Structures are given as structure tokens and as C-alpha cells.
Coordinates of N, CA and C in Angstrom, one line a residue:
M1302 N 31.1 2.3 -8.1 CA 31.4 0.9 -7.6 C 30.2 0.1 -8.0
S1303 N 30.5 -1.1 -8.6 CA 29.5 -2.0 -9.0 C 29.2 -3.0 -8.0
R1304 N 30.1 -3.2 -7.1 CA 29.9 -4.2 -6.0 C 28.8 -3.7 -5.1
R1305 N 28.1 -4.6 -4.5 CA 27.0 -4.2 -3.6 C 27.6 -4.3 -2.2
S1306 N 27.4 -3.3 -1.4 CA 27.9 -3.3 0.0 C 27.0 -4.2 0.9
R1307 N 27.6 -4.5 2.0 CA 26.8 -5.3 3.0 C 25.5 -4.6 3.4
S1308 N 25.6 -3.3 3.6 CA 24.4 -2.5 4.0 C 23.3 -2.6 3.0
T1309 N 23.7 -2.6 1.7 CA 22.7 -2.7 0.6 C 22.1 -4.1 0.6
T1310 N 23.0 -5.1 0.7 CA 22.5 -6.4 0.8 C 21.6 -6.6 2.0
G1311 N 21.9 -6.1 3.1 CA 21.1 -6.2 4.3 C 19.8 -5.5 4.1
L1312 N 19.8 -4.3 3.5 CA 18.6 -3.6 3.3 C 17.7 -4.3 2.3
A1313 N 18.2 -4.9 1.3 CA 17.5 -5.7 0.4 C 16.8 -6.9 1.1
G1314 N 17.6 -7.6 1.9 CA 17.1 -8.7 2.7 C 15.9 -8.3 3.6
M1315 N 16.1 -7.1 4.3 CA 15.0 -6.6 5.2 C 13.8 -6.3 4.4
F1316 N 13.9 -5.7 3.2 CA 12.7 -5.4 2.4 C 12.1 -6.7 1.9
A1317 N 12.9 -7.6 1.5 CA 12.3 -8.9 1.0 C 11.5 -9.6 2.2
M1318 N 12.1 -9.7 3.3 CA 11.5 -10.3 4.5 C 10.2 -9.6 4.8
M1319 N 10.2 -8.3 5.0 CA 9.0 -7.5 5.3 C 8.0 -7.6 4.2
G1320 N 8.4 -7.5 3.0 CA 7.5 -7.6 1.9 C 6.7 -8.9 1.9
V1321 N 7.4 -10.0 2.1 CA 6.7 -11.3 2.2 C 5.7 -11.3 3.4
L1322 N 6.2 -10.8 4.6 CA 5.3 -10.8 5.7 C 4.0 -10.0 5.5
H1323 N 4.1 -9.0 4.6 CA 2.8 -8.2 4.3 C 1.8 -9.1 3.7
F1324 N 2.2 -10.2 3.0 CA 1.2 -11.1 2.4 C 0.9 -12.3 3.3
V1325 N 1.9 -12.7 4.1 CA 1.7 -13.9 4.9 C 0.9 -13.6 6.2
R1326 N 1.2 -12.4 6.7 CA 0.5 -12.0 8.0 C 0.1 -10.5 7.9
P1327 N -0.9 -10.2 7.1 CA -1.3 -8.8 6.8 C -1.9 -8.1 8.0
K1328 N -2.6 -8.8 8.9 CA -3.3 -8.2 10.0 C -2.5 -7.2 10.9
P1329 N -1.3 -7.6 11.4 CA -0.5 -6.6 12.2 C -0.2 -5.4 11.4
F1330 N 0.0 -5.5 10.1 CA 0.3 -4.3 9.3 C -1.0 -3.4 9.1
E1331 N -2.1 -4.1 9.0 CA -3.4 -3.4 8.8 C -3.6 -2.5 10.1
R1332 N -3.3 -3.1 11.2 CA -3.6 -2.3 12.5 C -2.7 -1.1 12.6
I1333 N -1.6 -1.0 12.0 CA -0.8 0.2 12.1 C -0.9 1.2 11.0
V1334 N -1.8 0.9 10.0 CA -2.1 1.9 9.0 C -2.8 3.1 9.7
P1335 N -2.3 4.3 9.5 CA -3.0 5.4 10.2 C -4.5 5.4 10.0
K1336 N -5.2 5.7 11.0 CA -6.7 5.6 11.0 C -7.4 6.4 9.9
A1337 N -6.8 7.5 9.5 CA -7.4 8.4 8.5 C -7.3 7.8 7.1
L1338 N -6.5 6.7 6.9 CA -6.4 6.2 5.6 C -7.4 5.0 5.4
P1339 N -8.1 5.0 4.2 CA -9.0 3.9 3.9 C -8.3 2.7 3.3
A1340 N -9.0 1.7 3.0 CA -8.5 0.5 2.3 C -7.2 -0.1 2.9
K1341 N -7.3 -0.3 4.2 CA -6.1 -0.8 4.9 C -5.4 -2.0 4.3
K1342 N -6.2 -3.0 4.0 CA -5.6 -4.3 3.5 C -4.9 -4.0 2.1
E1343 N -5.6 -3.2 1.3 CA -5.0 -2.9 0.0 C -3.7 -2.1 0.1
L1344 N -3.6 -1.2 1.1 CA -2.4 -0.4 1.4 C -1.3 -1.4 1.9
V1345 N -1.7 -2.3 2.7 CA -0.7 -3.3 3.2 C -0.1 -4.1 2.0
Y1346 N -1.0 -4.6 1.2 CA -0.5 -5.4 0.0 C 0.3 -4.5 -0.9
A1347 N -0.1 -3.3 -1.2 CA 0.7 -2.4 -2.0 C 2.0 -2.1 -1.5
S1348 N 2.1 -1.9 -0.2 CA 3.4 -1.6 0.4 C 4.3 -2.9 0.4
G1349 N 3.7 -4.0 0.5 CA 4.4 -5.3 0.4 C 5.0 -5.5 -1.0
V1350 N 4.2 -5.1 -2.0 CA 4.7 -5.2 -3.4 C 5.9 -4.2 -3.5
A1351 N 5.7 -3.0 -3.0 CA 6.8 -2.0 -3.1 C 8.0 -2.4 -2.4
E1352 N 7.9 -3.1 -1.3 CA 9.1 -3.6 -0.6 C 9.8 -4.7 -1.3
L1353 N 9.0 -5.6 -1.9 CA 9.6 -6.6 -2.7 C 10.3 -6.1 -4.0
A1354 N 9.7 -5.1 -4.6 CA 10.3 -4.4 -5.8 C 11.6 -3.7 -5.4
C1355 N 11.6 -3.0 -4.2 CA 12.8 -2.4 -3.8 C 13.9 -3.4 -3.5
A1356 N 13.5 -4.5 -2.9 CA 14.5 -5.5 -2.6 C 15.2 -6.0 -3.8
A1357 N 14.4 -6.4 -4.8 CA 14.9 -6.9 -6.1 C 15.7 -5.8 -6.8
G1358 N 15.3 -4.6 -6.8 CA 16.0 -3.5 -7.4 C 17.4 -3.2 -6.8
L1359 N 17.4 -3.4 -5.5 CA 18.7 -3.1 -4.8 C 19.8 -4.1 -5.2
L1360 N 19.4 -5.3 -5.6 CA 20.3 -6.4 -5.8 C 21.1 -6.3 -7.2
H1361 N 20.5 -5.5 -8.1 CA 21.1 -5.4 -9.4 C 21.7 -4.0 -9.7
P1362 N 22.9 -4.0 -10.2 CA 23.6 -2.7 -10.4 C 22.8 -1.7 -11.3
R1363 N 22.1 -2.3 -12.3 CA 21.4 -1.4 -13.3 C 20.2 -0.7 -12.6
T1364 N 19.6 -1.4 -11.6 CA 18.4 -0.8 -11.0 C 18.6 -0.2 -9.6
R1365 N 19.9 -0.4 -9.2 CA 20.2 0.0 -7.8 C 19.9 1.5 -7.5
R1366 N 20.3 2.4 -8.4 CA 20.1 3.8 -8.2 C 18.6 4.1 -8.0
A1367 N 17.8 3.7 -8.9 CA 16.3 3.9 -8.8 C 15.8 3.2 -7.5
A1368 N 16.2 2.0 -7.3 CA 15.7 1.3 -6.1 C 16.1 1.9 -4.8
G1369 N 17.3 2.4 -4.8 CA 17.8 3.1 -3.5 C 17.0 4.3 -3.2
L1370 N 16.7 5.1 -4.3 CA 15.9 6.3 -4.1 C 14.4 5.9 -3.7
A1371 N 13.9 4.9 -4.4 CA 12.6 4.4 -4.1 C 12.5 3.9 -2.7
S1372 N 13.6 3.2 -2.2 CA 13.6 2.6 -0.9 C 13.6 3.7 0.2
A1373 N 14.4 4.8 -0.1 CA 14.4 5.9 0.9 C 13.0 6.5 0.9
A1374 N 12.3 6.7 -0.2 CA 11.0 7.3 -0.3 C 10.0 6.4 0.4
L1375 N 10.1 5.1 0.2 CA 9.2 4.1 0.9 C 9.4 4.2 2.4
L1376 N 10.6 4.2 2.9 CA 10.8 4.3 4.3 C 10.2 5.5 4.9
A1377 N 10.3 6.6 4.2 CA 9.7 7.9 4.7 C 8.2 7.8 4.6
A1378 N 7.7 7.1 3.6 CA 6.2 7.0 3.4 C 5.6 6.1 4.5
V1379 N 6.3 5.1 5.0 CA 5.7 4.2 6.0 C 6.0 4.7 7.4
F1380 N 6.7 5.8 7.5 CA 7.0 6.3 8.9 C 5.7 6.6 9.7
P1381 N 4.7 7.2 9.1 CA 3.5 7.4 9.8 C 2.9 6.2 10.4
A1382 N 3.0 5.0 9.7 CA 2.5 3.8 10.3 C 3.3 3.4 11.5
N1383 N 4.6 3.6 11.5 CA 5.4 3.3 12.7 C 5.1 4.2 13.8
V1384 N 4.8 5.5 13.5 CA 4.3 6.4 14.6 C 3.0 5.9 15.1
Q1385 N 2.0 5.5 14.3 CA 0.7 5.0 14.7 C 0.9 3.8 15.6
M1386 N 1.8 2.9 15.3 CA 2.1 1.8 16.1 C 2.6 2.2 17.5
A1387 N 3.5 3.1 17.5 CA 4.0 3.6 18.8 C 2.9 4.2 19.7
V1388 N 2.1 5.0 19.0 CA 1.0 5.7 19.8 C 0.0 4.6 20.3
D1389 N -0.3 3.6 19.5 CA -1.3 2.6 19.9 C -0.7 1.8 21.0
V1390 N 0.6 1.4 20.9 CA 1.3 0.6 22.0 C 1.4 1.4 23.3
R1391 N 1.6 2.7 23.1 CA 1.7 3.5 24.4 C 0.4 3.5 25.2
R1392 N -0.7 3.4 24.5 CA -2.0 3.4 25.2 C -2.3 2.0 25.9
K1393 N -1.8 0.9 25.2 CA -2.2 -0.4 25.8 C -1.2 -1.5 25.6
G1394 N 0.1 -1.1 25.6 CA 1.1 -2.1 25.5 C 2.0 -2.2 26.7
S1395 N 2.7 -3.3 26.7 CA 3.6 -3.5 27.8 C 4.8 -2.6 27.7
P1396 N 5.5 -2.3 28.8 CA 6.7 -1.5 28.8 C 7.7 -1.9 27.7
R1397 N 7.9 -3.3 27.6 CA 8.8 -3.8 26.6 C 8.3 -3.5 25.2
A1398 N 7.0 -3.7 24.9 CA 6.5 -3.3 23.6 C 6.6 -1.9 23.3
Q1399 N 6.4 -1.0 24.3 CA 6.5 0.4 24.1 C 7.9 0.8 23.8
A1400 N 8.9 0.2 24.5 CA 10.3 0.5 24.2 C 10.7 0.1 22.8
I1401 N 10.2 -1.1 22.3 CA 10.5 -1.5 21.0 C 9.8 -0.6 19.9
A1402 N 8.6 -0.2 20.2 CA 7.8 0.6 19.2 C 8.5 2.0 19.1
F1403 N 8.8 2.6 20.2 CA 9.4 3.9 20.2 C 10.9 3.9 19.8
G1404 N 11.6 2.8 20.1 CA 13.0 2.6 19.8 C 13.2 2.5 18.3
R1405 N 12.2 1.9 17.6 CA 12.4 1.7 16.1 C 12.2 3.0 15.3
L1406 N 11.5 4.0 15.9 CA 11.3 5.3 15.2 C 12.6 5.9 14.7
P1407 N 13.6 6.1 15.6 CA 14.8 6.8 15.1 C 15.6 5.8 14.2
L1408 N 15.3 4.6 14.2 CA 16.0 3.7 13.2 C 15.7 3.9 11.8
Q1409 N 14.6 4.7 11.5 CA 14.3 5.0 10.1 C 15.5 5.9 9.5
I1410 N 16.1 6.7 10.3 CA 17.2 7.5 9.8 C 18.3 6.7 9.2
P1411 N 18.9 5.8 9.9 CA 20.0 5.0 9.3 C 19.5 4.2 8.2
L1412 N 18.3 3.7 8.2 CA 17.8 2.9 7.1 C 17.6 3.8 5.8
I1413 N 17.2 5.0 6.0 CA 17.1 5.9 4.9 C 18.4 6.3 4.3
R1414 N 19.4 6.5 5.2 CA 20.8 6.8 4.8 C 21.3 5.6 4.1
A1415 N 21.1 4.4 4.5 CA 21.6 3.2 3.8 C 20.9 3.1 2.4
A1416 N 19.7 3.4 2.3 CA 19.0 3.4 1.0 C 19.6 4.5 0.0
L1417 N 19.9 5.6 0.6 CA 20.5 6.7 -0.3 C 21.9 6.3 -0.6
K1418 N 22.7 5.6 0.3 CA 24.0 5.1 0.0 C 23.9 4.1 -1.2
A1419 N 22.9 3.2 -1.1 CA 22.8 2.2 -2.1 C 22.5 2.8 -3.5
S1420 N 21.8 3.9 -3.5 CA 21.5 4.6 -4.8 C 22.8 5.1 -5.5
R1421 N 23.9 5.3 -4.7 CA 25.2 5.7 -5.3 C 26.1 4.6 -5.6
E1422 N 25.7 3.3 -5.3 CA 26.5 2.1 -5.6 C 26.1 1.6 -7.0
V1423 N 26.5 2.4 -8.0 CA 26.2 2.0 -9.4 C 27.6 1.9 -10.1
G1424 N 27.5 1.1 -11.2 CA 28.7 0.8 -12.0 C 29.3 2.0 -12.8

């Protein structure tokens, strides 16, 4: 199928929005980089570039397969940052912030599935 599904379009939009945010507001992303990793700002910018590349790749049939696989890998790679955020919020966050932080962890699964589905949407 060469047509792009709504889930692929939505995933591309999410990656585009988050990629831009990595450059416009890097500080919140720097805070959730796992403490063991160095060069936090550089990692935030690199992941922003990766998200923008995935977004662009998902939109075109010729690059969708590679971009879908790369998107799934990227979502898996940033999962430790989401865990770090949940751990940090648990220590000093409001109940609402804790619910959001922990609630988004299982959302990685449908996002990864959507990325893998997108990789099969080729002409």
C-alpha cells in the first residue's frame, strides 16, 4: 500500500513536534536524560534531529520502511529517558504529574507498533 495511514501521519506529526521542541526548549529534555549519560544537551539535540528525520521519512513512500524501523528503534532508545522522568517525578512531583509520567510508559508499546506498521506501508 502506498497510501499513508492516519497512524503513520500522526506518528510523523508527533515526531516533528517533539523534534522541534528539542531545539526550542531543550532544558526539560536534558533533565530526563539518564544521569549516567554524559553530554546531555548534545544528546537532546541529536535525538531532536533523529525525530525530525523520522518524521520526514515517514511521510514519503520510498523512505517509509527505513523510517518506520528507525522510528521504532528511536522509541525504544528513548524509553530510559521516560523511565528516568517517571522516577524523578515520583520523588518530587504532584500526584497528577506522577500519573502522567507513569501513564506514558506503556504508551511506548502502541507507538512502537505504529512505527513497525508504518514500515510495512510501502508501494
